[in-house]
Short mmCIF file of N, CA and C in Angstrom, two decimals:
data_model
loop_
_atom_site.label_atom_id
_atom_site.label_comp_id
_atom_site.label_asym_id
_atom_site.label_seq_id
_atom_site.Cartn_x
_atom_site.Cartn_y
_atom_site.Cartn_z
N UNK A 155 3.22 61.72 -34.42
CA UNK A 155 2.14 60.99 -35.06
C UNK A 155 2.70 59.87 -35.93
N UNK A 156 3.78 60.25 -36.46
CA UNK A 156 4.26 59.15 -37.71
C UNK A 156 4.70 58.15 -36.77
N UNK A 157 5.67 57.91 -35.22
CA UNK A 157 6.24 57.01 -34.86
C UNK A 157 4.28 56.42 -34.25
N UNK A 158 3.68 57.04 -33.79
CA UNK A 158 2.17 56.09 -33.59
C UNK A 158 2.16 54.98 -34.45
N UNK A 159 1.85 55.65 -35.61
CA UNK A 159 1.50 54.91 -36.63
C UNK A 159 1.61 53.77 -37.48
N UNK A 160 3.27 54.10 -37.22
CA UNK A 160 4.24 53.33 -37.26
C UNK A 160 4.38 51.97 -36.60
N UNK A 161 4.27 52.25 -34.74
CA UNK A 161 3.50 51.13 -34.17
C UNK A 161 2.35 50.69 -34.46
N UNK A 162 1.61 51.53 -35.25
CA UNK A 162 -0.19 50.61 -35.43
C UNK A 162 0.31 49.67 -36.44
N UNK A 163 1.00 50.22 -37.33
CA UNK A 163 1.36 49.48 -38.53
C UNK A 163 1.90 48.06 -38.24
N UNK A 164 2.84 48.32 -37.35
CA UNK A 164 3.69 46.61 -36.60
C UNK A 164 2.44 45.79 -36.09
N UNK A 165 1.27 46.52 -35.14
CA UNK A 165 0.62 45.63 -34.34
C UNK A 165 -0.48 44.96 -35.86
N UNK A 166 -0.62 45.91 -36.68
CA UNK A 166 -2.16 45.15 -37.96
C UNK A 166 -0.92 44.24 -38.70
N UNK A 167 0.46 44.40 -38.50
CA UNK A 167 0.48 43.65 -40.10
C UNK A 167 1.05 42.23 -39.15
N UNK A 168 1.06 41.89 -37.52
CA UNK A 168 1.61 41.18 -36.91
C UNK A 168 0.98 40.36 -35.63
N UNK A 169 -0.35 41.06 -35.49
CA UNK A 169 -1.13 40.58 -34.62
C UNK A 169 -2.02 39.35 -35.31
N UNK A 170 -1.18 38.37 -35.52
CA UNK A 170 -2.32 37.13 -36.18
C UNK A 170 -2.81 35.82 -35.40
N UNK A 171 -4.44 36.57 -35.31
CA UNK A 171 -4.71 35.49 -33.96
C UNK A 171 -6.35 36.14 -34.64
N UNK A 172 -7.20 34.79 -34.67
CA UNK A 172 -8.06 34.36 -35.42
C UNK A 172 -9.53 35.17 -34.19
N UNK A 173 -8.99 35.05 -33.05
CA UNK A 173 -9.52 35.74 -31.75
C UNK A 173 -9.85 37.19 -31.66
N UNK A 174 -8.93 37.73 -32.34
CA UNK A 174 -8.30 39.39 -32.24
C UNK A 174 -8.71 39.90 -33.59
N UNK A 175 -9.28 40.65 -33.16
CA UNK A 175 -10.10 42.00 -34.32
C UNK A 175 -9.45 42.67 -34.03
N UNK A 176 -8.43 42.82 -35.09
CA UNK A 176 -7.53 44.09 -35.30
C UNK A 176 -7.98 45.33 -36.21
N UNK A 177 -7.99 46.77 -35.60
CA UNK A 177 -8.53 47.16 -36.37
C UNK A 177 -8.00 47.95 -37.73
N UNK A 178 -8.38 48.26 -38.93
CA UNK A 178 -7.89 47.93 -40.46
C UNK A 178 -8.12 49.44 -40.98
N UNK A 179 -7.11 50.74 -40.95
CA UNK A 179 -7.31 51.60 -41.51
C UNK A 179 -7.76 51.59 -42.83
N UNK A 180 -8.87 52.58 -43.20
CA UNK A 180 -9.31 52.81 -44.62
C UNK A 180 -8.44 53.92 -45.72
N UNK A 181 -8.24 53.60 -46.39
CA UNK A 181 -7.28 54.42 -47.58
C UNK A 181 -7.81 55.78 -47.30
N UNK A 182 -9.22 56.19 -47.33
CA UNK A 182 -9.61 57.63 -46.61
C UNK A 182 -9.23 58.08 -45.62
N UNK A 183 -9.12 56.73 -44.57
CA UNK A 183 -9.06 57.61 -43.01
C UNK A 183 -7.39 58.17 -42.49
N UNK A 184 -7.05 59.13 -42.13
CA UNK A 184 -5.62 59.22 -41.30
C UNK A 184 -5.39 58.89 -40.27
N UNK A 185 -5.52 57.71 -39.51
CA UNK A 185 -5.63 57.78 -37.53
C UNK A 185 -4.49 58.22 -37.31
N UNK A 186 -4.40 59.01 -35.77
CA UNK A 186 -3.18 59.38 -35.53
C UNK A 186 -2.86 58.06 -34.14
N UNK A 187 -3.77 57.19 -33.99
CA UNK A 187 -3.15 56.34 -33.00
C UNK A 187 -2.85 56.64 -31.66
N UNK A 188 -4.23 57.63 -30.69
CA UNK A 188 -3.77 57.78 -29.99
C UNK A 188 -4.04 56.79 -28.74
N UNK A 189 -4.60 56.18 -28.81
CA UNK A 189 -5.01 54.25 -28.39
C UNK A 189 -4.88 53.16 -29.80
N UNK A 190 -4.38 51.76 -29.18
CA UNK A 190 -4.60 51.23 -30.51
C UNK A 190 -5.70 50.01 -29.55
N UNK A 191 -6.96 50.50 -30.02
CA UNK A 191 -7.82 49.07 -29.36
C UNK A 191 -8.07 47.93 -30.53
N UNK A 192 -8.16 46.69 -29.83
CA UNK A 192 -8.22 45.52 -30.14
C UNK A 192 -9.59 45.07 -29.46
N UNK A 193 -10.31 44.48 -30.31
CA UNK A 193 -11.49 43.44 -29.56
C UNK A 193 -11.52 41.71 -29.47
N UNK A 194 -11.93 41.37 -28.42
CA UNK A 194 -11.92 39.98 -28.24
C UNK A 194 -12.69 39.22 -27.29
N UNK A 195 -13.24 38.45 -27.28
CA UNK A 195 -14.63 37.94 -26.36
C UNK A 195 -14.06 37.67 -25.22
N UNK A 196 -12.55 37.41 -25.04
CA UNK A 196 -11.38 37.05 -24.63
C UNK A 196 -10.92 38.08 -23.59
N UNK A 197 -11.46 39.20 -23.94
CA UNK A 197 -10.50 40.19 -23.28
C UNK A 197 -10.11 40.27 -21.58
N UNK A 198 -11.19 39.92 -20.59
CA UNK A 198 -10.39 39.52 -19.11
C UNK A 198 -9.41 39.11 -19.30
N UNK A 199 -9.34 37.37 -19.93
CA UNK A 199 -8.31 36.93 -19.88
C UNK A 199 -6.87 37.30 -20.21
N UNK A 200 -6.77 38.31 -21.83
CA UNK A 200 -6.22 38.35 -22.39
C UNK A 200 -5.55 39.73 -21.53
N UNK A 201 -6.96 40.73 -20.69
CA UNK A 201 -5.61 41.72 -20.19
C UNK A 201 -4.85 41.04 -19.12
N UNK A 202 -5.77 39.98 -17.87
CA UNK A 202 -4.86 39.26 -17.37
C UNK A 202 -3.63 38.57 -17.47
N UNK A 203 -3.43 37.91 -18.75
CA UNK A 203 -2.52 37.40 -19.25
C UNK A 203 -1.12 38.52 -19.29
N UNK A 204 -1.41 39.34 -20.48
CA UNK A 204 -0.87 40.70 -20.46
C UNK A 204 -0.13 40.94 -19.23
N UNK A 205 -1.07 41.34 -17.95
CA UNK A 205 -0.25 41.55 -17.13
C UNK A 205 0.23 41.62 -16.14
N UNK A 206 0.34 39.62 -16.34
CA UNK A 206 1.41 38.88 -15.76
C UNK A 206 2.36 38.84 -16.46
N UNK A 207 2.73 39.42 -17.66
CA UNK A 207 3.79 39.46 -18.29
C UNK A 207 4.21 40.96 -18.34
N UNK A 208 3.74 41.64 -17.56
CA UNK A 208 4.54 42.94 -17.47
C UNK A 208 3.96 43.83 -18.39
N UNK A 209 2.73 43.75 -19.30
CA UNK A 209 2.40 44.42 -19.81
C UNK A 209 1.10 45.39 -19.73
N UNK A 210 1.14 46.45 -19.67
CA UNK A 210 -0.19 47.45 -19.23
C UNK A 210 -0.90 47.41 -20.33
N UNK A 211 -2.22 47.89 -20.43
CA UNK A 211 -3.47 47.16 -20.90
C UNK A 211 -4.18 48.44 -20.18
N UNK A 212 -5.16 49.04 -20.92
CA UNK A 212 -6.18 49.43 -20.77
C UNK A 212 -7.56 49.04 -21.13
N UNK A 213 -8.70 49.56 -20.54
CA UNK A 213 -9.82 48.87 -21.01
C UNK A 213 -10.75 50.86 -21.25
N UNK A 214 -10.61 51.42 -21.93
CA UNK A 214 -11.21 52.72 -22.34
C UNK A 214 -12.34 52.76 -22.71
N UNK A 215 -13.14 53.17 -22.18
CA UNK A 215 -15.04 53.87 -22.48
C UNK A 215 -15.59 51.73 -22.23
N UNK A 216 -15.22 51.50 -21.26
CA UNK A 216 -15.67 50.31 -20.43
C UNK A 216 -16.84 50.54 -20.46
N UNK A 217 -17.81 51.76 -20.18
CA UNK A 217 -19.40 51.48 -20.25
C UNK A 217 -19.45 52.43 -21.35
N UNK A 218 -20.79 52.01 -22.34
CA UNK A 218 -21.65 52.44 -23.71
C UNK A 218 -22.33 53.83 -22.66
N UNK A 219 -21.71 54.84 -23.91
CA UNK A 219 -22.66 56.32 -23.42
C UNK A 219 -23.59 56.89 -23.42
N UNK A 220 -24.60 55.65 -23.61
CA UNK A 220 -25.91 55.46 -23.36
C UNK A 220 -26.20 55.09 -21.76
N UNK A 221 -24.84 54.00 -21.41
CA UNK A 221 -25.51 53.51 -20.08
C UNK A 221 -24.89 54.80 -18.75
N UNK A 222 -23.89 55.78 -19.61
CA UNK A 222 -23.36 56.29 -18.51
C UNK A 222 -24.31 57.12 -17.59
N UNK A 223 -24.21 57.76 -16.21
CA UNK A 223 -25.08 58.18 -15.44
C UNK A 223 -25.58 59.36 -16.30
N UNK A 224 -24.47 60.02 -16.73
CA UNK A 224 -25.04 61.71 -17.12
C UNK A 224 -26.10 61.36 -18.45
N UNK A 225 -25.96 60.56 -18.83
CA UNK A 225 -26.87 60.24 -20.12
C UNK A 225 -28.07 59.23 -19.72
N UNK A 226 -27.62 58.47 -18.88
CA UNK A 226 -28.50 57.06 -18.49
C UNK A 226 -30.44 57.47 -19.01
N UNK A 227 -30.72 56.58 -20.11
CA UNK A 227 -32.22 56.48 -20.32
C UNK A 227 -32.29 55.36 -20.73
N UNK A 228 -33.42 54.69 -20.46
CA UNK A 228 -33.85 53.56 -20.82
C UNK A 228 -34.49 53.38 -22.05
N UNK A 229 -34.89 54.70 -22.84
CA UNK A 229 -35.25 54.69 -24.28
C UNK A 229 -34.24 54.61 -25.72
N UNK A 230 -32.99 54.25 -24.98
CA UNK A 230 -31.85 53.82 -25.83
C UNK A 230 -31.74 52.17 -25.85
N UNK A 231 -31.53 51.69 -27.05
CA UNK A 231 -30.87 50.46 -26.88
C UNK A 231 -30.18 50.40 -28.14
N UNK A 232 -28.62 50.38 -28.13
CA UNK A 232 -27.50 50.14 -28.28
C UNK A 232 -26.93 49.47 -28.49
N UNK A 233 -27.31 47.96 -28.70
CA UNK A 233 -26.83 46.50 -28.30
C UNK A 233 -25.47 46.37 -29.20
N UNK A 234 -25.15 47.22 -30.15
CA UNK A 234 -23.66 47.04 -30.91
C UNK A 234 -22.71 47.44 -30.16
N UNK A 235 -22.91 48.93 -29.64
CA UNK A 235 -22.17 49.51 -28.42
C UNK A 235 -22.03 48.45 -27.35
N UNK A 236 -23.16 48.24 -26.89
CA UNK A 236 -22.96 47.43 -25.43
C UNK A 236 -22.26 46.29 -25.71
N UNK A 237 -22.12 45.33 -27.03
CA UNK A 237 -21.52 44.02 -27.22
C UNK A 237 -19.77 44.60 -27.38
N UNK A 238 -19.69 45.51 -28.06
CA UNK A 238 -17.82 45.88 -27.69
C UNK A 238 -17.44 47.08 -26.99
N UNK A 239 -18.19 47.17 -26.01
CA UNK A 239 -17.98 47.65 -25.31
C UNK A 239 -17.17 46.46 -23.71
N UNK A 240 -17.79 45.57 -23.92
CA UNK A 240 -17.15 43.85 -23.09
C UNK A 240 -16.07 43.47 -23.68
N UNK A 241 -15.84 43.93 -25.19
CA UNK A 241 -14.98 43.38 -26.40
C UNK A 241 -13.39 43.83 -26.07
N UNK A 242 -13.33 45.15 -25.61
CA UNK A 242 -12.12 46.38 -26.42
C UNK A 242 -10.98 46.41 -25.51
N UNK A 243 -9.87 46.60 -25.65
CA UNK A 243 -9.03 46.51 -24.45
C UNK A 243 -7.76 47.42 -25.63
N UNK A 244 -7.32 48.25 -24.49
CA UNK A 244 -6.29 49.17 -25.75
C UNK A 244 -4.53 48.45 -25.55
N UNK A 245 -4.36 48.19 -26.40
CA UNK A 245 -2.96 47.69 -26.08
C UNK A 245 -1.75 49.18 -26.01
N UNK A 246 -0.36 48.94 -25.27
CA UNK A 246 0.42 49.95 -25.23
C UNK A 246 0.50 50.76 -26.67
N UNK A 247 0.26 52.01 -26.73
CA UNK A 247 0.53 52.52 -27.74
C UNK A 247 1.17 54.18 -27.41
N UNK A 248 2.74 54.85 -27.75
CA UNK A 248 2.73 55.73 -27.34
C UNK A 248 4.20 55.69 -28.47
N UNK A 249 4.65 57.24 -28.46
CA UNK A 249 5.85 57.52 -29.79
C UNK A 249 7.16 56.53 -29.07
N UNK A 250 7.15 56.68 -28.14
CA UNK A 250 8.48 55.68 -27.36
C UNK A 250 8.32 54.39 -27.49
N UNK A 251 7.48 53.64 -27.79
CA UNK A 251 7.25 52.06 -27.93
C UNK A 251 8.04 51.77 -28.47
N UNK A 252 9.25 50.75 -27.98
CA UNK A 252 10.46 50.35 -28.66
C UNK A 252 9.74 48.78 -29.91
N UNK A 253 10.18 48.66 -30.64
CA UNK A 253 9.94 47.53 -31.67
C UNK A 253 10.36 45.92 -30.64
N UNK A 254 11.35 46.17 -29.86
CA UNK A 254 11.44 44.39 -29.09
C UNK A 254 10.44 44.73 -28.53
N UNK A 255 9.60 46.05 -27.86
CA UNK A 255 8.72 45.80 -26.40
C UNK A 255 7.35 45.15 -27.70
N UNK A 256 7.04 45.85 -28.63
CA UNK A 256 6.26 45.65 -29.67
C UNK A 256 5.83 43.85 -30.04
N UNK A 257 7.26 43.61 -30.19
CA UNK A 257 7.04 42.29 -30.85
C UNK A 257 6.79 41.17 -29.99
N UNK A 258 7.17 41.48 -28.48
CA UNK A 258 6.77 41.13 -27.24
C UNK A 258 5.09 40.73 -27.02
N UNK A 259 4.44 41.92 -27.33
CA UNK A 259 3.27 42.03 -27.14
C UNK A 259 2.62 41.32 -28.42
N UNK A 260 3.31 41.56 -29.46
CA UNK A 260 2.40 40.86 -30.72
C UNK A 260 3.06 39.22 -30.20
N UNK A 261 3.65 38.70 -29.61
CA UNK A 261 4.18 36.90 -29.21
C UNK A 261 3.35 36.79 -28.62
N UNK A 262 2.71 37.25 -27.16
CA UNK A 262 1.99 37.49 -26.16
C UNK A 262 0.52 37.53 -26.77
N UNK A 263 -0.09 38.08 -27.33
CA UNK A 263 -1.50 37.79 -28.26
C UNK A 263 -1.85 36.81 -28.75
N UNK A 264 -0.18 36.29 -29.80
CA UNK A 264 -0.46 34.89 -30.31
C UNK A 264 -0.75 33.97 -29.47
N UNK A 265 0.14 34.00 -28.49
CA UNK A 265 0.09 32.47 -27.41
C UNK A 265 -1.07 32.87 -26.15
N UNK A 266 -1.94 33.76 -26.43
CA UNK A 266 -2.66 33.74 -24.63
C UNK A 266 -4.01 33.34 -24.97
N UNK A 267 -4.72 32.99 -25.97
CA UNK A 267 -6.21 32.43 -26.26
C UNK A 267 -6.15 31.08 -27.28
#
């Protein structure tokens, strides 16, 4: 958990791109980091970008669990869910993430929007 964290810590204090909603632990909360998602209006591009540069990219809970089948009703509307839910894309996050592959990916954010 501490080496997670550790990487969340590199990607919030290094991901500076005016595009990218990084997200900002609260002095209450503990995350253990087991995705680190990022939002961006950007995001096709940005996982495209990603990976043509060799980097994997996820896109996790892609549909709002309102729209999924087992839940699907039309007496929900959600529209915060459904807007980052288009938004979220998880960047590499795992205890092995070396700091060059890291700083790779935080260069790669700056320069792809």
């Amino acid at each position: 958990t501490q080496k997670r964290r550790n990487n969340a810590k590199l990607y919030i204090e290094n991901i500076n791109n005016q595009d990218i909603f990084v997200p900002k632990e609260k002095v209450s909360e503990y995350n253990v980091y087991h995705t680190f998602v990022i939002q961006t209006k950007y995001r096709d591009d940005l996982k495209e970008y990603l990976s043509q540069n060799e980097i994997d990219t996820a896109i996790h809970y892609p549909v709002p669990i309102h729209k999924q089948v087992a839940f699907f009703s039309d007496d929900y509307k959600l529209p915060i869910s459904e807007f980052v839910a288009k938004r979220i894309i998880s960047l590499p996050m795992h205890p092995y993430l070396k700091e060059e592959q890291q700083k790779k990916i935080v260069d790669l954010c700056a320069s792809s929007i």
